[in-house]
Amino acid sequence: MPDALDATPYDALLLLSFGGPEGPDDVVPFLENVTRGRGIPKERLKEVGKHYFQFGGVSPINGQNRALLKALREDFAGHGLDLPVYWGNRNWAPYLTDTLREMVADGRRRILVLATSAYASYSGCRQYRENLADALAALKAEGLELPKIDKLRHYFNHPGFVEPMIDGVLRSLADLPEDVRDGAHIAFSTHSIPTAAADTSGPVAAHGEGGAYVEEHLDVAQLIADAVRERTGVDHPWRLVYQSRSGAPHIPWLEPDICDHLQERHAAGVPAVVMAPIGFVSDHMEVLYDLDTEATAKAGELGLPVRRSATVGADPRFAAAVRELILERAATERGQDITPCALGTLGASHHVCPVGCCPSRAPRPAAAGADSPYA
């Protein structure tokens, strides 16, 4: 048996994700949860949900979270880490508040949170922290003893997140016809967000054009491109592109869009493209629809060979990275001097989100940060 690993003072890990429908009847209620407060009519939600209906009303994200849960539990057990893992979602069952209530009933008092979002942004970090604050407020109203909650740092540049993506790009390049492989362009894709949200992403010191959100993605893209060059001997051109834009058309969002980029690269004579969705932890609906369906169809219209590389998903290296992040944070909480593991030029992200980090348009309480009302 391996020696036991020490996660003290933490007594549980919470996998916190977005959630998704698991049948046709779930689609509109799920979208109502996602868009609550925006006054979007039900008929419009049915139109928005057409890509879910195209896949039988089932988002793959919940199944992928179950696979990640299994991978985490197996990794922890195999390495002697005695830490139970729970799962809660922001927008669909199992709901975050219900999961936290279960954790409290099980006696969990120091909880670490792993969000299925690797980068700094309002929607990828602070909004999760706001949801945690909402859940804690609900438990407080029920008279329950509140646990102390911390969130694992952003892991965009951890080797266990980056290495699986490198392998995915290499596999996609190898799958291209030999006559276009060496000339292939790599389109590193992530979720588009409003430029105003990007500019204020990360700590205040990182605010500026694109903020930490763009800077972190560019660093990861460069890491992958450099590794591909080292392992193949070919220096593939690349660009960071965006997908899954939503919202009012008059509000500026990050560009270029992946489909526009494919058209532009084809016009420039590029013989093939690998689409690498580095902004996503798993192959959820936005990857399956925006890349595998829409972008692939656009490439087909153009006669442009494309391949889409895999996301990290439940790769054992990612599960091991989560274990390492837990032990790193636990040791830091115990006052030990730890050198965090990170690749690239940016170094390891902060353990505690500072005041002013990824602000929301209308200030709301957020847990697990320097400004948390639940310290």
GROMACS .gro file of C-alpha atoms in nm:
model
  375
    1MET     CA    1   0.000   0.000   0.000
    2PRO     CA    2   0.127   0.351  -0.074
    3ASP     CA    3   0.201   0.587   0.211
    4ALA     CA    4  -0.098   0.800   0.303
    5LEU     CA    5  -0.093   1.151   0.161
    6ASP     CA    6  -0.193   1.439   0.384
    7ALA     CA    7  -0.474   1.669   0.270
    8THR     CA    8  -0.514   1.823   0.616
    9PRO     CA    9  -0.692   2.058   0.690
   10TYR     CA   10  -0.929   1.961   0.408
   11ASP     CA   11  -1.180   1.680   0.448
   12ALA     CA   12  -1.348   1.676   0.103
   13LEU     CA   13  -1.317   1.784  -0.259
   14LEU     CA   14  -1.612   1.932  -0.451
   15LEU     CA   15  -1.610   1.900  -0.829
   16LEU     CA   16  -1.805   2.208  -0.940
   17SER     CA   17  -1.925   2.224  -1.299
   18PHE     CA   18  -2.173   2.397  -1.529
   19GLY     CA   19  -2.423   2.114  -1.572
   20GLY     CA   20  -2.630   2.019  -1.873
   21PRO     CA   21  -2.960   1.859  -1.978
   22GLU     CA   22  -2.987   1.481  -1.991
   23GLY     CA   23  -3.299   1.453  -2.207
   24PRO     CA   24  -3.527   1.661  -2.435
   25ASP     CA   25  -3.757   1.763  -2.149
   26ASP     CA   26  -3.459   1.906  -1.961
   27VAL     CA   27  -3.339   2.145  -2.232
   28VAL     CA   28  -3.566   2.448  -2.181
   29PRO     CA   29  -3.564   2.427  -1.796
   30PHE     CA   30  -3.185   2.402  -1.810
   31LEU     CA   31  -3.161   2.709  -2.034
   32GLU     CA   32  -3.401   2.892  -1.803
   33ASN     CA   33  -3.156   2.824  -1.520
   34VAL     CA   34  -2.863   2.949  -1.728
   35THR     CA   35  -3.038   3.269  -1.839
   36ARG     CA   36  -3.239   3.343  -1.523
   37GLY     CA   37  -3.296   3.716  -1.474
   38ARG     CA   38  -3.245   3.807  -1.840
   39GLY     CA   39  -3.615   3.792  -1.939
   40ILE     CA   40  -3.563   3.564  -2.240
   41PRO     CA   41  -3.895   3.419  -2.368
   42LYS     CA   42  -3.943   3.039  -2.365
   43GLU     CA   43  -3.985   3.031  -2.745
   44ARG     CA   44  -3.646   3.196  -2.784
   45LEU     CA   45  -3.493   2.940  -2.548
   46LYS     CA   46  -3.631   2.660  -2.765
   47GLU     CA   47  -3.453   2.817  -3.062
   48VAL     CA   48  -3.133   2.858  -2.862
   49GLY     CA   49  -3.157   2.496  -2.752
   50LYS     CA   50  -3.174   2.354  -3.104
   51HIS     CA   51  -2.819   2.221  -3.087
   52TYR     CA   52  -2.914   2.024  -2.774
   53PHE     CA   53  -3.218   1.880  -2.950
   54GLN     CA   54  -2.991   1.785  -3.239
   55PHE     CA   55  -2.811   1.555  -2.993
   56GLY     CA   56  -3.127   1.409  -2.843
   57GLY     CA   57  -3.151   1.677  -2.575
   58VAL     CA   58  -2.849   1.534  -2.396
   59SER     CA   59  -2.538   1.734  -2.314
   60PRO     CA   60  -2.231   1.514  -2.272
   61ILE     CA   61  -2.099   1.723  -1.984
   62ASN     CA   62  -2.265   1.529  -1.701
   63GLY     CA   63  -2.136   1.199  -1.835
   64GLN     CA   64  -1.790   1.350  -1.868
   65ASN     CA   65  -1.805   1.474  -1.509
   66ARG     CA   66  -1.898   1.123  -1.395
   67ALA     CA   67  -1.592   0.993  -1.579
   68LEU     CA   68  -1.374   1.258  -1.415
   69LEU     CA   69  -1.517   1.172  -1.073
   70LYS     CA   70  -1.426   0.808  -1.131
   71ALA     CA   71  -1.074   0.902  -1.245
   72LEU     CA   72  -1.020   1.126  -0.942
   73ARG     CA   73  -1.141   0.864  -0.696
   74GLU     CA   74  -0.926   0.595  -0.856
   75ASP     CA   75  -0.620   0.819  -0.858
   76PHE     CA   76  -0.668   0.921  -0.494
   77ALA     CA   77  -0.719   0.561  -0.382
   78GLY     CA   78  -0.420   0.440  -0.581
   79HIS     CA   79  -0.191   0.702  -0.422
   80GLY     CA   80  -0.315   0.682  -0.065
   81LEU     CA   81  -0.507   1.010  -0.059
   82ASP     CA   82  -0.807   0.964   0.169
   83LEU     CA   83  -1.028   1.247   0.046
   84PRO     CA   84  -1.393   1.195  -0.056
   85VAL     CA   85  -1.501   1.359  -0.382
   86TYR     CA   86  -1.847   1.511  -0.432
   87TRP     CA   87  -2.003   1.667  -0.741
   88GLY     CA   88  -2.235   1.966  -0.783
   89ASN     CA   89  -2.347   2.179  -1.079
   90ARG     CA   90  -2.440   2.542  -1.123
   91ASN     CA   91  -2.731   2.490  -1.361
   92TRP     CA   92  -2.857   2.130  -1.343
   93ALA     CA   93  -2.875   1.827  -1.117
   94PRO     CA   94  -2.688   1.747  -0.903
   95TYR     CA   95  -2.731   2.109  -0.796
   96LEU     CA   96  -2.455   2.281  -0.600
   97THR     CA   97  -2.675   2.372  -0.301
   98ASP     CA   98  -2.802   2.014  -0.268
   99THR     CA   99  -2.447   1.878  -0.281
  100LEU     CA  100  -2.320   2.124  -0.019
  101ARG     CA  101  -2.615   2.030   0.204
  102GLU     CA  102  -2.516   1.665   0.167
  103MET     CA  103  -2.154   1.745   0.249
  104VAL     CA  104  -2.256   1.930   0.566
  105ALA     CA  105  -2.474   1.635   0.669
  106ASP     CA  106  -2.172   1.409   0.617
  107GLY     CA  107  -1.971   1.624   0.855
  108ARG     CA  108  -1.748   1.797   0.597
  109ARG     CA  109  -1.616   2.125   0.734
  110ARG     CA  110  -1.311   2.218   0.518
  111ILE     CA  111  -1.391   2.183   0.151
  112LEU     CA  112  -1.170   2.237  -0.153
  113VAL     CA  113  -1.340   2.317  -0.483
  114LEU     CA  114  -1.223   2.209  -0.828
  115ALA     CA  115  -1.405   2.412  -1.096
  116THR     CA  116  -1.414   2.271  -1.448
  117SER     CA  117  -1.269   2.594  -1.583
  118ALA     CA  118  -0.894   2.637  -1.605
  119TYR     CA  119  -0.855   3.009  -1.676
  120ALA     CA  120  -0.923   3.343  -1.509
  121SER     CA  121  -1.244   3.522  -1.609
  122TYR     CA  122  -1.574   3.627  -1.456
  123SER     CA  123  -1.769   3.337  -1.608
  124GLY     CA  124  -1.485   3.091  -1.549
  125CYS     CA  125  -1.405   3.180  -1.189
  126ARG     CA  126  -1.589   3.456  -1.004
  127GLN     CA  127  -1.933   3.340  -1.120
  128TYR     CA  128  -1.860   2.999  -0.968
  129ARG     CA  129  -1.757   3.177  -0.648
  130GLU     CA  130  -2.082   3.375  -0.654
  131ASN     CA  131  -2.277   3.051  -0.690
  132LEU     CA  132  -2.088   2.912  -0.390
  133ALA     CA  133  -2.186   3.221  -0.189
  134ASP     CA  134  -2.551   3.178  -0.294
  135ALA     CA  135  -2.543   2.813  -0.183
  136LEU     CA  136  -2.385   2.901   0.151
  137ALA     CA  137  -2.648   3.172   0.205
  138ALA     CA  138  -2.921   2.912   0.144
  139LEU     CA  139  -2.767   2.674   0.397
  140LYS     CA  140  -2.730   2.955   0.649
  141ALA     CA  141  -3.100   3.038   0.607
  142GLU     CA  142  -3.174   2.674   0.691
  143GLY     CA  143  -2.976   2.705   1.013
  144LEU     CA  144  -2.700   2.468   0.904
  145GLU     CA  145  -2.339   2.495   1.016
  146LEU     CA  146  -2.143   2.640   0.726
  147PRO     CA  147  -1.823   2.475   0.604
  148LYS     CA  148  -1.513   2.677   0.514
  149ILE     CA  149  -1.462   2.661   0.138
  150ASP     CA  150  -1.147   2.726  -0.065
  151LYS     CA  151  -1.104   2.699  -0.441
  152LEU     CA  152  -0.808   2.534  -0.613
  153ARG     CA  153  -0.596   2.773  -0.817
  154HIS     CA  154  -0.624   2.804  -1.194
  155TYR     CA  155  -0.452   2.505  -1.352
  156PHE     CA  156  -0.422   2.619  -1.714
  157ASN     CA  157  -0.042   2.581  -1.710
  158HIS     CA  158  -0.009   2.270  -1.494
  159PRO     CA  159   0.174   1.990  -1.683
  160GLY     CA  160  -0.114   1.751  -1.616
  161PHE     CA  161  -0.346   1.983  -1.808
  162VAL     CA  162  -0.105   2.085  -2.086
  163GLU     CA  163   0.055   1.748  -2.173
  164PRO     CA  164  -0.272   1.574  -2.272
  165MET     CA  165  -0.349   1.866  -2.505
  166ILE     CA  166  -0.005   1.841  -2.664
  167ASP     CA  167  -0.069   1.472  -2.732
  168GLY     CA  168  -0.410   1.556  -2.876
  169VAL     CA  169  -0.266   1.802  -3.125
  170LEU     CA  170   0.005   1.556  -3.225
  171ARG     CA  171  -0.255   1.285  -3.287
  172SER     CA  172  -0.466   1.523  -3.496
  173LEU     CA  173  -0.167   1.626  -3.708
  174ALA     CA  174  -0.075   1.260  -3.762
  175ASP     CA  175  -0.431   1.192  -3.875
  176LEU     CA  176  -0.413   1.452  -4.155
  177PRO     CA  177  -0.318   1.338  -4.506
  178GLU     CA  178   0.059   1.335  -4.537
  179ASP     CA  179   0.063   1.583  -4.824
  180VAL     CA  180  -0.099   1.860  -4.611
  181ARG     CA  181   0.032   1.766  -4.265
  182ASP     CA  182   0.348   1.977  -4.248
  183GLY     CA  183   0.170   2.287  -4.377
  184ALA     CA  184  -0.119   2.258  -4.131
  185HIS     CA  185  -0.220   2.559  -3.926
  186ILE     CA  186  -0.323   2.518  -3.560
  187ALA     CA  187  -0.629   2.712  -3.444
  188PHE     CA  188  -0.625   2.717  -3.064
  189SER     CA  189  -0.986   2.774  -2.965
  190THR     CA  190  -1.156   2.898  -2.650
  191HIS     CA  191  -1.489   3.047  -2.546
  192SER     CA  192  -1.537   3.404  -2.662
  193ILE     CA  193  -1.634   3.649  -2.388
  194PRO     CA  194  -1.715   4.021  -2.400
  195THR     CA  195  -1.399   4.226  -2.445
  196ALA     CA  196  -1.490   4.425  -2.133
  197ALA     CA  197  -1.492   4.103  -1.929
  198ALA     CA  198  -1.163   3.991  -2.082
  199ASP     CA  199  -0.997   4.327  -2.011
  200THR     CA  200  -1.081   4.300  -1.638
  201SER     CA  201  -1.001   3.930  -1.599
  202GLY     CA  202  -0.751   3.821  -1.337
  203PRO     CA  203  -0.607   4.035  -1.054
  204VAL     CA  204  -0.617   4.412  -1.098
  205ALA     CA  205  -0.249   4.417  -1.195
  206ALA     CA  206  -0.330   4.196  -1.495
  207HIS     CA  207  -0.615   4.415  -1.624
  208GLY     CA  208  -0.570   4.568  -1.966
  209GLU     CA  209  -0.635   4.463  -2.324
  210GLY     CA  210  -0.746   4.100  -2.302
  211GLY     CA  211  -0.650   4.079  -1.936
  212ALA     CA  212  -0.536   3.753  -1.778
  213TYR     CA  213  -0.788   3.556  -1.986
  214VAL     CA  214  -0.616   3.619  -2.319
  215GLU     CA  215  -0.266   3.617  -2.171
  216GLU     CA  216  -0.314   3.276  -2.011
  217HIS     CA  217  -0.453   3.121  -2.330
  218LEU     CA  218  -0.169   3.263  -2.538
  219ASP     CA  219   0.083   3.117  -2.295
  220VAL     CA  220  -0.073   2.771  -2.318
  221ALA     CA  221  -0.097   2.792  -2.698
  222GLN     CA  222   0.272   2.880  -2.715
  223LEU     CA  223   0.360   2.589  -2.485
  224ILE     CA  224   0.175   2.346  -2.710
  225ALA     CA  225   0.312   2.491  -3.034
  226ASP     CA  226   0.667   2.474  -2.897
  227ALA     CA  227   0.621   2.112  -2.786
  228VAL     CA  228   0.479   2.016  -3.127
  229ARG     CA  229   0.781   2.174  -3.298
  230GLU     CA  230   1.023   1.993  -3.066
  231ARG     CA  231   0.856   1.655  -3.120
  232THR     CA  232   0.791   1.676  -3.495
  233GLY     CA  233   1.057   1.912  -3.624
  234VAL     CA  234   0.785   2.121  -3.792
  235ASP     CA  235   0.707   2.478  -3.685
  236HIS     CA  236   0.332   2.503  -3.744
  237PRO     CA  237   0.180   2.853  -3.761
  238TRP     CA  238  -0.099   2.912  -3.509
  239ARG     CA  239  -0.347   3.162  -3.374
  240LEU     CA  240  -0.578   3.192  -3.073
  241VAL     CA  241  -0.938   3.202  -3.196
  242TYR     CA  242  -1.278   3.208  -3.032
  243GLN     CA  243  -1.612   3.028  -3.046
  244SER     CA  244  -1.955   3.008  -2.883
  245ARG     CA  245  -2.029   3.379  -2.885
  246SER     CA  246  -2.372   3.475  -2.748
  247GLY     CA  247  -2.543   3.796  -2.641
  248ALA     CA  248  -2.636   4.121  -2.811
  249PRO     CA  249  -2.455   4.181  -3.141
  250HIS     CA  250  -2.366   4.543  -3.054
  251ILE     CA  251  -2.150   4.433  -2.757
  252PRO     CA  252  -1.787   4.364  -2.860
  253TRP     CA  253  -1.667   4.008  -2.796
  254LEU     CA  254  -1.325   3.852  -2.848
  255GLU     CA  255  -1.245   3.767  -3.211
  256PRO     CA  256  -1.176   3.612  -3.459
  257ASP     CA  257  -1.451   3.354  -3.461
  258ILE     CA  258  -1.335   3.005  -3.554
  259CYS     CA  259  -1.550   2.985  -3.869
  260ASP     CA  260  -1.431   3.325  -3.992
  261HIS     CA  261  -1.075   3.217  -3.919
  262LEU     CA  262  -1.112   2.897  -4.121
  263GLN     CA  263  -1.239   3.097  -4.417
  264GLU     CA  264  -0.952   3.346  -4.389
  265ARG     CA  265  -0.688   3.073  -4.360
  266HIS     CA  266  -0.832   2.889  -4.660
  267ALA     CA  267  -0.822   3.209  -4.863
  268ALA     CA  268  -0.457   3.250  -4.761
  269GLY     CA  269  -0.374   2.909  -4.903
  270VAL     CA  270  -0.337   2.708  -4.584
  271PRO     CA  271  -0.372   2.337  -4.678
  272ALA     CA  272  -0.522   2.209  -4.350
  273VAL     CA  273  -0.616   2.314  -3.997
  274VAL     CA  274  -0.609   2.144  -3.658
  275MET     CA  275  -0.870   2.290  -3.421
  276ALA     CA  276  -0.740   2.260  -3.064
  277PRO     CA  277  -1.002   2.353  -2.798
  278ILE     CA  278  -0.757   2.451  -2.523
  279GLY     CA  279  -1.016   2.658  -2.337
  280PHE     CA  280  -1.230   2.360  -2.240
  281VAL     CA  281  -1.176   2.079  -1.991
  282SER     CA  282  -1.398   1.825  -2.171
  283ASP     CA  283  -1.578   1.757  -2.499
  284HIS     CA  284  -1.906   1.915  -2.391
  285MET     CA  285  -2.180   2.059  -2.611
  286GLU     CA  286  -1.995   2.374  -2.716
  287VAL     CA  287  -1.711   2.160  -2.848
  288LEU     CA  288  -1.939   1.906  -3.015
  289TYR     CA  289  -2.164   2.167  -3.176
  290ASP     CA  290  -1.948   2.473  -3.240
  291LEU     CA  291  -1.640   2.280  -3.355
  292ASP     CA  292  -1.744   1.928  -3.457
  293THR     CA  293  -2.066   2.045  -3.624
  294GLU     CA  294  -2.058   2.411  -3.734
  295ALA     CA  295  -1.685   2.467  -3.785
  296THR     CA  296  -1.637   2.127  -3.946
  297ALA     CA  297  -1.928   2.197  -4.181
  298LYS     CA  298  -1.772   2.533  -4.275
  299ALA     CA  299  -1.442   2.359  -4.349
  300GLY     CA  300  -1.629   2.107  -4.564
  301GLU     CA  301  -1.785   2.389  -4.766
  302LEU     CA  302  -1.439   2.531  -4.821
  303GLY     CA  303  -1.280   2.198  -4.907
  304LEU     CA  304  -1.038   2.253  -4.620
  305PRO     CA  305  -0.914   1.940  -4.437
  306VAL     CA  306  -0.961   1.984  -4.059
  307ARG     CA  307  -0.911   1.774  -3.751
  308ARG     CA  308  -1.027   1.852  -3.397
  309SER     CA  309  -0.795   1.753  -3.115
  310ALA     CA  310  -0.922   1.610  -2.788
  311THR     CA  311  -0.976   1.797  -2.465
  312VAL     CA  312  -0.825   1.674  -2.139
  313GLY     CA  313  -1.140   1.509  -2.005
  314ALA     CA  314  -1.069   1.229  -1.757
  315ASP     CA  315  -0.709   1.176  -1.865
  316PRO     CA  316  -0.517   1.012  -1.576
  317ARG     CA  317  -0.257   1.290  -1.597
  318PHE     CA  318  -0.525   1.547  -1.523
  319ALA     CA  319  -0.654   1.344  -1.228
  320ALA     CA  320  -0.294   1.329  -1.100
  321ALA     CA  321  -0.264   1.706  -1.147
  322VAL     CA  322  -0.572   1.761  -0.931
  323ARG     CA  323  -0.418   1.543  -0.660
  324GLU     CA  324  -0.099   1.750  -0.676
  325LEU     CA  325  -0.294   2.075  -0.659
  326ILE     CA  326  -0.480   1.952  -0.352
  327LEU     CA  327  -0.161   1.853  -0.172
  328GLU     CA  328   0.003   2.183  -0.271
  329ARG     CA  329  -0.287   2.386  -0.132
  330ALA     CA  330  -0.313   2.173   0.183
  331ALA     CA  331   0.058   2.213   0.256
  332THR     CA  332   0.031   2.588   0.202
  333GLU     CA  333  -0.261   2.604   0.446
  334ARG     CA  334  -0.045   2.421   0.701
  335GLY     CA  335   0.223   2.687   0.662
  336GLN     CA  336   0.471   2.481   0.462
  337ASP     CA  337   0.691   2.639   0.194
  338ILE     CA  338   0.586   2.478  -0.135
  339THR     CA  339   0.710   2.536  -0.490
  340PRO     CA  340   0.399   2.517  -0.710
  341CYS     CA  341   0.414   2.329  -1.039
  342ALA     CA  342   0.359   2.539  -1.352
  343LEU     CA  343   0.483   2.558  -1.709
  344GLY     CA  344   0.525   2.861  -1.935
  345THR     CA  345   0.612   3.221  -1.856
  346LEU     CA  346   0.332   3.322  -1.618
  347GLY     CA  347   0.404   3.104  -1.317
  348ALA     CA  348   0.148   2.950  -1.084
  349SER     CA  349  -0.178   3.133  -1.031
  350HIS     CA  350  -0.284   3.276  -0.694
  351HIS     CA  351  -0.440   3.050  -0.430
  352VAL     CA  352  -0.690   3.314  -0.317
  353CYS     CA  353  -0.863   3.545  -0.563
  354PRO     CA  354  -0.778   3.903  -0.456
  355VAL     CA  355  -1.021   4.191  -0.429
  356GLY     CA  356  -1.098   4.330  -0.777
  357CYS     CA  357  -1.023   4.002  -0.953
  358CYS     CA  358  -1.260   3.934  -1.247
  359PRO     CA  359  -1.528   4.178  -1.124
  360SER     CA  360  -1.894   4.139  -1.212
  361ARG     CA  361  -2.100   4.420  -1.364
  362ALA     CA  362  -2.326   4.428  -1.057
  363PRO     CA  363  -2.127   4.340  -0.744
  364ARG     CA  364  -2.245   4.024  -0.568
  365PRO     CA  365  -2.104   3.826  -0.275
  366ALA     CA  366  -1.850   3.563  -0.379
  367ALA     CA  367  -1.710   3.286  -0.160
  368ALA     CA  368  -1.357   3.143  -0.157
  369GLY     CA  369  -1.178   3.474  -0.219
  370ALA     CA  370  -1.022   3.763  -0.031
  371ASP     CA  371  -1.358   3.944  -0.041
  372SER     CA  372  -1.562   3.644   0.076
  373PRO     CA  373  -1.829   3.711   0.344
  374TYR     CA  374  -1.780   3.346   0.448
  375ALA     CA  375  -1.413   3.351   0.548
   0.00000   0.00000   0.00000
